[in-house]
PDB file of C-alpha atoms and ligand atoms in Angstrom:
ATOM      1  CA  MET A   1      70.683  91.537 151.825  1.00  0.00           C
ATOM      2  CA  ASN A   2      69.313  89.652 154.817  1.00  0.00           C
ATOM      3  CA  ASP A   3      71.468  91.862 156.983  1.00  0.00           C
ATOM      4  CA  GLN A   4      69.916  94.885 155.338  1.00  0.00           C
ATOM      5  CA  ALA A   5      66.446  93.482 155.915  1.00  0.00           C
ATOM      6  CA  GLN A   6      67.220  92.733 159.538  1.00  0.00           C
ATOM      7  CA  LYS A   7      68.622  96.188 160.077  1.00  0.00           C
ATOM      8  CA  LEU A   8      65.442  97.649 158.629  1.00  0.00           C
ATOM      9  CA  ARG A   9      63.207  95.499 160.792  1.00  0.00           C
ATOM     10  CA  LYS A  10      65.057  96.632 163.873  1.00  0.00           C
ATOM     11  CA  MET A  11      64.778 100.279 162.918  1.00  0.00           C
ATOM     12  CA  ILE A  12      61.052  99.902 162.347  1.00  0.00           C
ATOM     13  CA  GLN A  13      60.528  98.197 165.668  1.00  0.00           C
ATOM     14  CA  THR A  14      62.374 100.908 167.548  1.00  0.00           C
ATOM     15  CA  SER A  15      60.714 103.807 165.768  1.00  0.00           C
ATOM     16  CA  LYS A  16      57.851 105.268 167.778  1.00  0.00           C
ATOM     17  CA  GLU A  17      57.421 108.331 165.593  1.00  0.00           C
ATOM     18  CA  THR A  18      54.348 108.955 163.469  1.00  0.00           C
ATOM     19  CA  GLN A  19      54.548 107.540 160.025  1.00  0.00           C
ATOM     20  CA  ALA A  20      52.707 108.755 156.972  1.00  0.00           C
ATOM     21  CA  LYS A  21      49.661 106.851 155.858  1.00  0.00           C
ATOM     22  CA  THR A  22      50.314 105.517 152.357  1.00  0.00           C
ATOM     23  CA  LEU A  23      47.725 105.837 149.589  1.00  0.00           C
ATOM     24  CA  ALA A  24      48.050 104.422 146.082  1.00  0.00           C
ATOM     25  CA  VAL A  25      45.963 105.673 143.161  1.00  0.00           C
ATOM     26  CA  VAL A  26      45.454 102.950 140.538  1.00  0.00           C
ATOM     27  CA  SER A  27      43.382 101.893 137.566  1.00  0.00           C
ATOM     28  CA  GLY A  28      43.343  99.053 135.090  1.00  0.00           C
ATOM     29  CA  LYS A  29      42.860 101.157 131.991  1.00  0.00           C
ATOM     30  CA  GLY A  30      45.195 104.075 131.300  1.00  0.00           C
ATOM     31  CA  GLY A  31      44.126 107.684 130.961  1.00  0.00           C
ATOM     32  CA  VAL A  32      41.189 107.522 133.385  1.00  0.00           C
ATOM     33  CA  GLY A  33      42.444 110.413 135.532  1.00  0.00           C
ATOM     34  CA  LYS A  34      44.817 108.896 138.126  1.00  0.00           C
ATOM     35  CA  SER A  35      47.442 111.624 137.891  1.00  0.00           C
ATOM     36  CA  ASN A  36      44.946 114.473 138.003  1.00  0.00           C
ATOM     37  CA  ILE A  37      43.156 112.905 140.946  1.00  0.00           C
ATOM     38  CA  SER A  38      46.437 112.222 142.821  1.00  0.00           C
ATOM     39  CA  ILE A  39      47.646 115.772 142.257  1.00  0.00           C
ATOM     40  CA  ASN A  40      44.409 117.435 143.232  1.00  0.00           C
ATOM     41  CA  MET A  41      43.985 115.222 146.256  1.00  0.00           C
ATOM     42  CA  ALA A  42      47.444 116.366 147.340  1.00  0.00           C
ATOM     43  CA  VAL A  43      46.303 119.975 146.882  1.00  0.00           C
ATOM     44  CA  GLN A  44      43.229 119.297 149.013  1.00  0.00           C
ATOM     45  CA  PHE A  45      45.272 117.618 151.755  1.00  0.00           C
ATOM     46  CA  ASN A  46      47.693 120.526 151.659  1.00  0.00           C
ATOM     47  CA  ASN A  47      44.797 123.012 151.954  1.00  0.00           C
ATOM     48  CA  ARG A  48      43.797 121.190 155.137  1.00  0.00           C
ATOM     49  CA  ARG A  49      47.314 121.692 156.482  1.00  0.00           C
ATOM     50  CA  LEU A  50      48.098 118.004 156.303  1.00  0.00           C
ATOM     51  CA  ARG A  51      51.684 117.227 155.387  1.00  0.00           C
ATOM     52  CA  VAL A  52      51.458 115.401 152.090  1.00  0.00           C
ATOM     53  CA  LEU A  53      54.014 114.035 149.634  1.00  0.00           C
ATOM     54  CA  LEU A  54      52.960 113.231 146.094  1.00  0.00           C
ATOM     55  CA  PHE A  55      55.087 110.385 144.739  1.00  0.00           C
ATOM     56  CA  ASP A  56      54.962 109.789 140.982  1.00  0.00           C
ATOM     57  CA  LEU A  57      55.552 106.099 140.262  1.00  0.00           C
ATOM     58  CA  ASP A  58      54.766 106.131 136.556  1.00  0.00           C
ATOM     59  CA  VAL A  59      58.465 105.568 135.876  1.00  0.00           C
ATOM     60  CA  GLY A  60      59.653 107.024 132.567  1.00  0.00           C
ATOM     61  CA  MET A  61      56.166 108.361 131.763  1.00  0.00           C
ATOM     62  CA  GLY A  62      55.735 110.537 134.821  1.00  0.00           C
ATOM     63  CA  ASN A  63      53.658 113.647 134.400  1.00  0.00           C
ATOM     64  CA  VAL A  64      53.036 114.951 137.905  1.00  0.00           C
ATOM     65  CA  ASN A  65      55.697 117.653 137.443  1.00  0.00           C
ATOM     66  CA  ILE A  66      54.286 118.561 134.019  1.00  0.00           C
ATOM     67  CA  ILE A  67      50.720 118.917 135.276  1.00  0.00           C
ATOM     68  CA  LEU A  68      52.011 120.940 138.230  1.00  0.00           C
ATOM     69  CA  GLY A  69      54.106 123.118 135.914  1.00  0.00           C
ATOM     70  CA  SER A  70      57.168 122.494 138.041  1.00  0.00           C
ATOM     71  CA  THR A  71      60.723 121.596 137.143  1.00  0.00           C
ATOM     72  CA  SER A  72      62.533 118.799 138.923  1.00  0.00           C
ATOM     73  CA  THR A  73      66.191 118.218 138.122  1.00  0.00           C
ATOM     74  CA  TYR A  74      66.426 114.842 139.825  1.00  0.00           C
ATOM     75  CA  THR A  75      64.005 111.962 139.572  1.00  0.00           C
ATOM     76  CA  LEU A  76      63.422 108.580 141.174  1.00  0.00           C
ATOM     77  CA  SER A  77      66.025 106.917 138.961  1.00  0.00           C
ATOM     78  CA  ASP A  78      68.676 109.457 140.041  1.00  0.00           C
ATOM     79  CA  PHE A  79      67.932 108.470 143.621  1.00  0.00           C
ATOM     80  CA  LEU A  80      68.200 104.767 142.819  1.00  0.00           C
ATOM     81  CA  TYR A  81      71.315 104.944 140.646  1.00  0.00           C
ATOM     82  CA  GLN A  82      73.213 107.601 142.569  1.00  0.00           C
ATOM     83  CA  ASP A  83      74.160 108.275 146.118  1.00  0.00           C
ATOM     84  CA  PHE A  84      71.379 110.680 147.116  1.00  0.00           C
ATOM     85  CA  PRO A  85      69.071 110.682 150.079  1.00  0.00           C
ATOM     86  CA  LEU A  86      65.397 110.483 149.011  1.00  0.00           C
ATOM     87  CA  GLU A  87      64.880 113.995 150.387  1.00  0.00           C
ATOM     88  CA  ARG A  88      67.103 115.366 147.657  1.00  0.00           C
ATOM     89  CA  ILE A  89      64.553 114.440 144.977  1.00  0.00           C
ATOM     90  CA  VAL A  90      61.605 116.006 146.825  1.00  0.00           C
ATOM     91  CA  TYR A  91      60.570 119.244 145.106  1.00  0.00           C
ATOM     92  CA  GLN A  92      58.025 121.855 146.082  1.00  0.00           C
ATOM     93  CA  THR A  93      55.715 123.798 143.808  1.00  0.00           C
ATOM     94  CA  ASP A  94      55.067 127.499 144.362  1.00  0.00           C
ATOM     95  CA  GLU A  95      51.844 126.489 146.096  1.00  0.00           C
ATOM     96  CA  GLY A  96      53.780 124.303 148.527  1.00  0.00           C
ATOM     97  CA  ILE A  97      52.952 120.870 147.104  1.00  0.00           C
ATOM     98  CA  SER A  98      55.818 118.445 147.778  1.00  0.00           C
ATOM     99  CA  TYR A  99      56.392 115.852 145.099  1.00  0.00           C
ATOM    100  CA  ILE A 100      58.830 113.289 143.730  1.00  0.00           C
ATOM    101  CA  SER A 101      59.095 112.980 139.967  1.00  0.00           C
ATOM    102  CA  ALA A 102      59.186 109.639 138.143  1.00  0.00           C
ATOM    103  CA  GLY A 103      60.987 111.155 135.173  1.00  0.00           C
ATOM    104  CA  ASN A 104      59.799 111.223 131.616  1.00  0.00           C
ATOM    105  CA  GLY A 105      62.458 109.822 129.347  1.00  0.00           C
ATOM    106  CA  LEU A 106      63.301 106.339 128.117  1.00  0.00           C
ATOM    107  CA  ASN A 107      66.600 106.572 129.978  1.00  0.00           C
ATOM    108  CA  GLU A 108      64.566 106.580 133.198  1.00  0.00           C
ATOM    109  CA  ALA A 109      63.763 102.859 132.887  1.00  0.00           C
ATOM    110  CA  ILE A 110      64.824 101.176 136.114  1.00  0.00           C
ATOM    111  CA  GLU A 111      66.422  97.756 136.194  1.00  0.00           C
ATOM    112  CA  TRP A 112      65.689  96.807 139.767  1.00  0.00           C
ATOM    113  CA  ASN A 113      68.282  94.973 141.810  1.00  0.00           C
ATOM    114  CA  ALA A 114      68.431  94.094 145.500  1.00  0.00           C
ATOM    115  CA  ALA A 115      70.582  97.092 146.410  1.00  0.00           C
ATOM    116  CA  MET A 116      68.096  99.469 144.792  1.00  0.00           C
ATOM    117  CA  VAL A 117      65.192  97.843 146.570  1.00  0.00           C
ATOM    118  CA  SER A 118      66.971  98.239 149.911  1.00  0.00           C
ATOM    119  CA  LYS A 119      67.752 101.844 149.081  1.00  0.00           C
ATOM    120  CA  LEU A 120      64.141 102.538 148.212  1.00  0.00           C
ATOM    121  CA  LEU A 121      62.873 100.871 151.391  1.00  0.00           C
ATOM    122  CA  GLU A 122      65.292 102.837 153.508  1.00  0.00           C
ATOM    123  CA  GLY A 123      64.391 106.101 151.730  1.00  0.00           C
ATOM    124  CA  LEU A 124      60.683 105.470 152.173  1.00  0.00           C
ATOM    125  CA  ARG A 125      61.115 104.562 155.814  1.00  0.00           C
ATOM    126  CA  GLU A 126      62.853 107.874 156.486  1.00  0.00           C
ATOM    127  CA  ILE A 127      60.510 109.991 154.413  1.00  0.00           C
ATOM    128  CA  GLN A 128      57.453 108.404 156.055  1.00  0.00           C
ATOM    129  CA  LEU A 129      58.426 110.134 159.287  1.00  0.00           C
ATOM    130  CA  GLN A 130      58.129 113.557 157.690  1.00  0.00           C
ATOM    131  CA  TYR A 131      54.595 113.420 156.291  1.00  0.00           C
ATOM    132  CA  ASP A 132      51.036 112.621 157.308  1.00  0.00           C
ATOM    133  CA  TYR A 133      50.193 111.134 153.910  1.00  0.00           C
ATOM    134  CA  ILE A 134      52.134 109.861 150.924  1.00  0.00           C
ATOM    135  CA  ILE A 135      50.102 109.584 147.720  1.00  0.00           C
ATOM    136  CA  PHE A 136      51.543 107.274 145.056  1.00  0.00           C
ATOM    137  CA  ASP A 137      50.415 108.001 141.507  1.00  0.00           C
ATOM    138  CA  MET A 138      50.726 104.631 139.794  1.00  0.00           C
ATOM    139  CA  ALA A 139      51.206 103.654 136.160  1.00  0.00           C
ATOM    140  CA  ALA A 140      48.191 102.030 134.511  1.00  0.00           C
ATOM    141  CA  GLY A 141      47.894  98.252 134.694  1.00  0.00           C
ATOM    142  CA  ALA A 142      49.989  95.776 136.599  1.00  0.00           C
ATOM    143  CA  THR A 143      53.499  95.226 135.366  1.00  0.00           C
ATOM    144  CA  SER A 144      56.514  96.643 137.172  1.00  0.00           C
ATOM    145  CA  ALA A 145      58.308  96.398 140.492  1.00  0.00           C
ATOM    146  CA  THR A 146      56.547  99.546 141.618  1.00  0.00           C
ATOM    147  CA  LEU A 147      53.487  97.335 141.901  1.00  0.00           C
ATOM    148  CA  LYS A 148      54.837  96.042 145.175  1.00  0.00           C
ATOM    149  CA  ILE A 149      54.500  99.532 146.574  1.00  0.00           C
ATOM    150  CA  LEU A 150      50.900  99.452 145.535  1.00  0.00           C
ATOM    151  CA  LEU A 151      50.329  96.119 147.273  1.00  0.00           C
ATOM    152  CA  ALA A 152      51.869  97.434 150.480  1.00  0.00           C
ATOM    153  CA  ALA A 153      49.957 100.730 150.583  1.00  0.00           C
ATOM    154  CA  ASP A 154      47.517 101.259 153.456  1.00  0.00           C
ATOM    155  CA  ASP A 155      44.678 102.437 151.235  1.00  0.00           C
ATOM    156  CA  ILE A 156      44.126 101.927 147.528  1.00  0.00           C
ATOM    157  CA  PHE A 157      42.059 104.317 145.418  1.00  0.00           C
ATOM    158  CA  VAL A 158      40.733 102.502 142.363  1.00  0.00           C
ATOM    159  CA  ILE A 159      39.731 104.842 139.544  1.00  0.00           C
ATOM    160  CA  SER A 160      37.292 103.929 136.798  1.00  0.00           C
ATOM    161  CA  THR A 161      35.186 105.849 134.324  1.00  0.00           C
ATOM    162  CA  PRO A 162      31.658 104.776 133.345  1.00  0.00           C
ATOM    163  CA  GLU A 163      33.013 103.108 130.188  1.00  0.00           C
ATOM    164  CA  PRO A 164      32.656  99.320 130.281  1.00  0.00           C
ATOM    165  CA  THR A 165      36.303  98.930 129.227  1.00  0.00           C
ATOM    166  CA  ALA A 166      37.506 101.005 132.189  1.00  0.00           C
ATOM    167  CA  MET A 167      35.194  99.122 134.560  1.00  0.00           C
ATOM    168  CA  THR A 168      36.358  95.709 133.346  1.00  0.00           C
ATOM    169  CA  ASP A 169      39.968  96.781 133.756  1.00  0.00           C
ATOM    170  CA  ALA A 170      39.308  98.266 137.211  1.00  0.00           C
ATOM    171  CA  TYR A 171      37.797  94.938 138.228  1.00  0.00           C
ATOM    172  CA  SER A 172      40.817  93.051 136.799  1.00  0.00           C
ATOM    173  CA  MET A 173      43.109  95.293 138.802  1.00  0.00           C
ATOM    174  CA  MET A 174      41.167  94.600 142.016  1.00  0.00           C
ATOM    175  CA  LYS A 175      41.216  90.890 141.210  1.00  0.00           C
ATOM    176  CA  PHE A 176      44.967  90.998 140.730  1.00  0.00           C
ATOM    177  CA  MET A 177      45.510  92.826 144.025  1.00  0.00           C
ATOM    178  CA  CYS A 178      43.255  90.393 145.900  1.00  0.00           C
ATOM    179  CA  ALA A 179      45.037  87.423 144.298  1.00  0.00           C
ATOM    180  CA  GLU A 180      48.322  88.891 145.532  1.00  0.00           C
ATOM    181  CA  GLY A 181      46.849  88.864 149.017  1.00  0.00           C
ATOM    182  CA  THR A 182      46.590  92.579 149.698  1.00  0.00           C
ATOM    183  CA  ASP A 183      44.730  93.479 152.887  1.00  0.00           C
ATOM    184  CA  SER A 184      44.525  97.178 152.034  1.00  0.00           C
ATOM    185  CA  ASP A 185      41.197  98.978 152.005  1.00  0.00           C
ATOM    186  CA  PHE A 186      39.858  99.744 148.526  1.00  0.00           C
ATOM    187  CA  PHE A 187      38.161 103.079 147.816  1.00  0.00           C
ATOM    188  CA  LEU A 188      36.359 103.421 144.482  1.00  0.00           C
ATOM    189  CA  ILE A 189      36.140 106.661 142.534  1.00  0.00           C
ATOM    190  CA  CYS A 190      34.236 107.102 139.287  1.00  0.00           C
ATOM    191  CA  ASN A 191      35.771 109.853 137.159  1.00  0.00           C
ATOM    192  CA  ARG A 192      34.374 111.565 134.055  1.00  0.00           C
ATOM    193  CA  ALA A 193      30.747 110.757 134.795  1.00  0.00           C
ATOM    194  CA  ASP A 194      28.051 112.503 132.709  1.00  0.00           C
ATOM    195  CA  ASN A 195      25.953 112.829 135.847  1.00  0.00           C
ATOM    196  CA  GLU A 196      25.827 111.648 139.464  1.00  0.00           C
ATOM    197  CA  LYS A 197      23.409 108.813 138.664  1.00  0.00           C
ATOM    198  CA  GLN A 198      25.663 107.333 135.993  1.00  0.00           C
ATOM    199  CA  GLY A 199      28.656 107.588 138.326  1.00  0.00           C
ATOM    200  CA  LYS A 200      26.824 105.934 141.226  1.00  0.00           C
ATOM    201  CA  GLU A 201      25.643 103.090 139.007  1.00  0.00           C
ATOM    202  CA  THR A 202      29.220 102.540 137.843  1.00  0.00           C
ATOM    203  CA  LEU A 203      30.481 102.416 141.425  1.00  0.00           C
ATOM    204  CA  GLU A 204      27.683 100.171 142.665  1.00  0.00           C
ATOM    205  CA  ARG A 205      28.218  97.709 139.846  1.00  0.00           C
ATOM    206  CA  LEU A 206      31.929  97.512 140.639  1.00  0.00           C
ATOM    207  CA  GLN A 207      31.196  97.171 144.353  1.00  0.00           C
ATOM    208  CA  LYS A 208      28.748  94.317 143.790  1.00  0.00           C
ATOM    209  CA  THR A 209      31.131  92.499 141.451  1.00  0.00           C
ATOM    210  CA  ALA A 210      34.012  92.804 143.912  1.00  0.00           C
ATOM    211  CA  LEU A 211      31.862  91.441 146.712  1.00  0.00           C
ATOM    212  CA  LYS A 212      30.449  88.580 144.672  1.00  0.00           C
ATOM    213  CA  PHE A 213      33.590  87.375 142.910  1.00  0.00           C
ATOM    214  CA  LEU A 214      36.421  88.587 145.146  1.00  0.00           C
ATOM    215  CA  GLN A 215      34.636  88.592 148.515  1.00  0.00           C
ATOM    216  CA  LYS A 216      36.112  92.053 148.946  1.00  0.00           C
ATOM    217  CA  GLU A 217      34.167  94.882 150.520  1.00  0.00           C
ATOM    218  CA  VAL A 218      35.040  98.168 148.914  1.00  0.00           C
ATOM    219  CA  VAL A 219      34.167 101.716 149.967  1.00  0.00           C
ATOM    220  CA  LEU A 220      32.341 103.891 147.418  1.00  0.00           C
ATOM    221  CA  LEU A 221      34.119 107.194 147.747  1.00  0.00           C
ATOM    222  CA  GLY A 222      32.542 109.393 145.129  1.00  0.00           C
ATOM    223  CA  VAL A 223      31.803 110.534 141.624  1.00  0.00           C
ATOM    224  CA  LEU A 224      33.762 113.186 139.721  1.00  0.00           C
ATOM    225  CA  PRO A 225      32.078 114.754 136.718  1.00  0.00           C
ATOM    226  CA  GLU A 226      33.314 115.157 133.181  1.00  0.00           C
ATOM    227  CA  ASP A 227      34.467 118.769 133.335  1.00  0.00           C
ATOM    228  CA  ALA A 228      36.277 120.790 130.671  1.00  0.00           C
ATOM    229  CA  HIS A 229      38.173 122.601 133.432  1.00  0.00           C
ATOM    230  CA  VAL A 230      40.380 119.518 133.876  1.00  0.00           C
ATOM    231  CA  ARG A 231      41.748 119.746 130.356  1.00  0.00           C
ATOM    232  CA  LYS A 232      42.090 123.536 130.576  1.00  0.00           C
ATOM    233  CA  ALA A 233      44.023 123.197 133.834  1.00  0.00           C
ATOM    234  CA  VAL A 234      46.318 120.522 132.356  1.00  0.00           C
ATOM    235  CA  ILE A 235      47.030 122.766 129.372  1.00  0.00           C
ATOM    236  CA  SER A 236      47.897 125.654 131.668  1.00  0.00           C
ATOM    237  CA  GLN A 237      50.007 123.262 133.776  1.00  0.00           C
ATOM    238  CA  THR A 238      48.233 124.011 137.047  1.00  0.00           C
ATOM    239  CA  ALA A 239      46.220 121.643 139.244  1.00  0.00           C
ATOM    240  CA  PHE A 240      42.495 122.162 138.549  1.00  0.00           C
ATOM    241  CA  SER A 241      41.811 122.674 142.289  1.00  0.00           C
ATOM    242  CA  ILE A 242      44.200 125.629 142.192  1.00  0.00           C
ATOM    243  CA  LYS A 243      43.291 127.061 138.786  1.00  0.00           C
ATOM    244  CA  PHE A 244      39.511 126.541 139.022  1.00  0.00           C
ATOM    245  CA  PRO A 245      38.727 126.003 142.724  1.00  0.00           C
ATOM    246  CA  ARG A 246      34.979 126.627 142.282  1.00  0.00           C
ATOM    247  CA  SER A 247      34.530 124.355 139.261  1.00  0.00           C
ATOM    248  CA  SER A 248      32.260 121.368 139.580  1.00  0.00           C
ATOM    249  CA  VAL A 249      35.153 118.867 139.512  1.00  0.00           C
ATOM    250  CA  SER A 250      37.062 120.789 142.216  1.00  0.00           C
ATOM    251  CA  THR A 251      34.132 121.023 144.625  1.00  0.00           C
ATOM    252  CA  LYS A 252      33.266 117.355 144.105  1.00  0.00           C
ATOM    253  CA  LEU A 253      36.869 116.363 144.788  1.00  0.00           C
ATOM    254  CA  GLU A 254      36.890 118.543 147.893  1.00  0.00           C
ATOM    255  CA  ASN A 255      33.821 116.677 149.222  1.00  0.00           C
ATOM    256  CA  LEU A 256      35.362 113.364 148.293  1.00  0.00           C
ATOM    257  CA  VAL A 257      38.532 114.160 150.256  1.00  0.00           C
ATOM    258  CA  ASP A 258      36.425 115.258 153.251  1.00  0.00           C
ATOM    259  CA  GLN A 259      34.562 111.984 153.090  1.00  0.00           C
ATOM    260  CA  TYR A 260      37.794 110.024 152.919  1.00  0.00           C
ATOM    261  CA  LEU A 261      39.359 111.896 155.830  1.00  0.00           C
ATOM    262  CA  ASN A 262      36.240 111.335 157.931  1.00  0.00           C
ATOM    263  CA  GLN A 263      36.382 107.608 157.218  1.00  0.00           C
ATOM    264  CA  ASP A 264      40.127 107.523 157.633  1.00  0.00           C
ATOM    265  CA  ARG A 265      39.808 108.244 161.329  1.00  0.00           C
ATOM    266  CA  PHE A 266      37.905 104.993 161.733  1.00  0.00           C
ATOM    267  CA  LEU A 267      40.011 102.838 159.461  1.00  0.00           C
ATOM    268  CA  LYS A 268      43.275 102.987 161.314  1.00  0.00           C
ATOM    269  CA  LYS A 269      43.563  99.219 161.599  1.00  0.00           C
ATOM    270  CA  SER A 270      45.632  98.873 158.446  1.00  0.00           C
ATOM    271  CA  HIS A 271      47.959 101.631 159.533  1.00  0.00           C
ATOM    272  CA  GLU A 272      50.092  99.873 162.104  1.00  0.00           C
ATOM    273  CA  PRO A 273      53.410 101.685 162.539  1.00  0.00           C
ATOM    274  CA  GLY A 274      55.904 100.133 160.142  1.00  0.00           C
ATOM    275  CA  SER A 275      53.267  98.087 158.360  1.00  0.00           C
ATOM    276  CA  PHE A 276      53.910  99.658 154.958  1.00  0.00           C
ATOM    277  CA  ILE A 277      57.672  99.056 155.026  1.00  0.00           C
ATOM    278  CA  ASN A 278      57.216  95.622 156.608  1.00  0.00           C
ATOM    279  CA  LYS A 279      54.816  94.580 153.877  1.00  0.00           C
ATOM    280  CA  LEU A 280      57.088  96.015 151.202  1.00  0.00           C
ATOM    281  CA  ARG A 281      60.074  94.165 152.574  1.00  0.00           C
ATOM    282  CA  GLN A 282      58.136  90.912 152.540  1.00  0.00           C
ATOM    283  CA  LEU A 283      56.944  91.512 149.010  1.00  0.00           C
ATOM    284  CA  PHE A 284      60.424  92.255 147.741  1.00  0.00           C
ATOM    285  CA  PHE A 285      62.369  89.704 149.719  1.00  0.00           C
ATOM    286  CA  LYS A 286      59.629  87.088 150.145  1.00  0.00           C
ATOM    287  CA  GLU A 287      60.355  86.629 153.811  1.00  0.00           C
ATOM    288  CA  GLU A 288      57.944  85.304 156.423  1.00  0.00           C
TER     289      GLU A 288
HETATM  290  N1  ATP B 301      37.014 114.684 135.144  1.00  0.00           N
HETATM  291  C1  ATP B 301      37.542 114.931 133.932  1.00  0.00           C
HETATM  292  N2  ATP B 301      36.888 115.718 133.040  1.00  0.00           N
HETATM  293  C2  ATP B 301      37.413 115.951 131.837  1.00  0.00           C
HETATM  294  N3  ATP B 301      38.570 115.470 131.394  1.00  0.00           N
HETATM  295  C3  ATP B 301      39.280 114.669 132.235  1.00  0.00           C
HETATM  296  C4  ATP B 301      38.808 114.367 133.549  1.00  0.00           C
HETATM  297  N4  ATP B 301      39.721 113.569 134.149  1.00  0.00           N
HETATM  298  C5  ATP B 301      40.707 113.389 133.250  1.00  0.00           C
HETATM  299  N5  ATP B 301      40.443 114.048 132.090  1.00  0.00           N
HETATM  300  C6  ATP B 301      41.274 114.067 130.852  1.00  0.00           C
HETATM  301  O1  ATP B 301      41.985 112.857 130.778  1.00  0.00           O
HETATM  302  C7  ATP B 301      43.376 113.115 130.623  1.00  0.00           C
HETATM  303  C8  ATP B 301      44.174 112.032 131.294  1.00  0.00           C
HETATM  304  O2  ATP B 301      44.143 112.209 132.699  1.00  0.00           O
HETATM  305  P1  ATP B 301      45.329 111.655 133.623  1.00  0.00           P
HETATM  306  O3  ATP B 301      46.630 111.947 133.005  1.00  0.00           O
HETATM  307  O4  ATP B 301      45.070 112.176 134.985  1.00  0.00           O
HETATM  308  O5  ATP B 301      45.031 110.097 133.536  1.00  0.00           O
HETATM  309  P2  ATP B 301      45.933 108.880 134.074  1.00  0.00           P
HETATM  310  O6  ATP B 301      44.999 107.833 134.531  1.00  0.00           O
HETATM  311  O7  ATP B 301      46.936 109.367 135.042  1.00  0.00           O
HETATM  312  O8  ATP B 301      46.666 108.440 132.728  1.00  0.00           O
HETATM  313  P3  ATP B 301      47.897 107.396 132.619  1.00  0.00           P
HETATM  314  O9  ATP B 301      47.279 106.030 132.760  1.00  0.00           O
HETATM  315  O10 ATP B 301      48.435 107.644 131.248  1.00  0.00           O
HETATM  316  O11 ATP B 301      48.849 107.707 133.715  1.00  0.00           O
HETATM  317  C9  ATP B 301      43.556 114.517 131.186  1.00  0.00           C
HETATM  318  O12 ATP B 301      44.663 115.153 130.617  1.00  0.00           O
HETATM  319  C10 ATP B 301      42.269 115.206 130.844  1.00  0.00           C
HETATM  320  O13 ATP B 301      42.343 115.723 129.511  1.00  0.00           O
HETATM  321 MG1   MG B 302      49.047 109.179 135.076  1.00  0.00          MG
END
């Protein structure tokens, strides 16, 4: 395994090519809108002609392919258990959104071993060369090995709703990530707000709490409204930005992505070439 790790390190050091920036979309509480936000952010990136890969990491409960109304024969577990390159499990929707499915069956549960970790690292290293951004749609909470991917991501989008339960859990998630020593930038999004004021208050409260108790500065990215178009789009299995591009939630998300991309140009510090894979390797193999 050390050999594998060394081989990887060498490959990273010699690679001068551009590597995708890695973004993870997380929450504490489930059902706050991570998957819809990940998917529609990917649509927005794609509309801006950025090469984006949407990577579903909600293993066994994945729903990216369902919300996109797309069929994927192979999933992440096929890649890990069989001899496939990662590229083989990348699918494209009719609209040109590239994604990897996490699978949605109990048989998808992954029992991680060192060989699988190495395979994943190698797959990610290769795929990072082909995209500008990789968006990881995470499972709710903090439990599985996929969490290491979250901790290694360049930028972390923390999603909350105005509900106190969602806010408390979002804070717990940030606390966990800080305790694990992440140096990623945190971007806060409030979803399902009744109005802009309520959303802003939610974000500001979370920002203040993070600063006071975690000494972590977080970026307030934006507020997305409660909008019936989200549910309608999910039912019709199309991303809301595609189905209802002029809806309130779509235009707000569009602005939010613009704001992120404007900031992104100035926040390159965490995007050293190879930093994502290096961090991941350390997290998995606990090396120096
Ligand atoms: N802005 C919104 N307005 C109205 N309904 C919304 C909004 N965002 C999400 N929803 C509703 O919440 C449901 C759950 O959203 P989603 O699946 O994106 O959450 P999630 O955080 O990924 O959930 P999980 O933790 O289970 O992965 C959607 O199917 C939709 O019905
Ligand atoms: Mg989800």
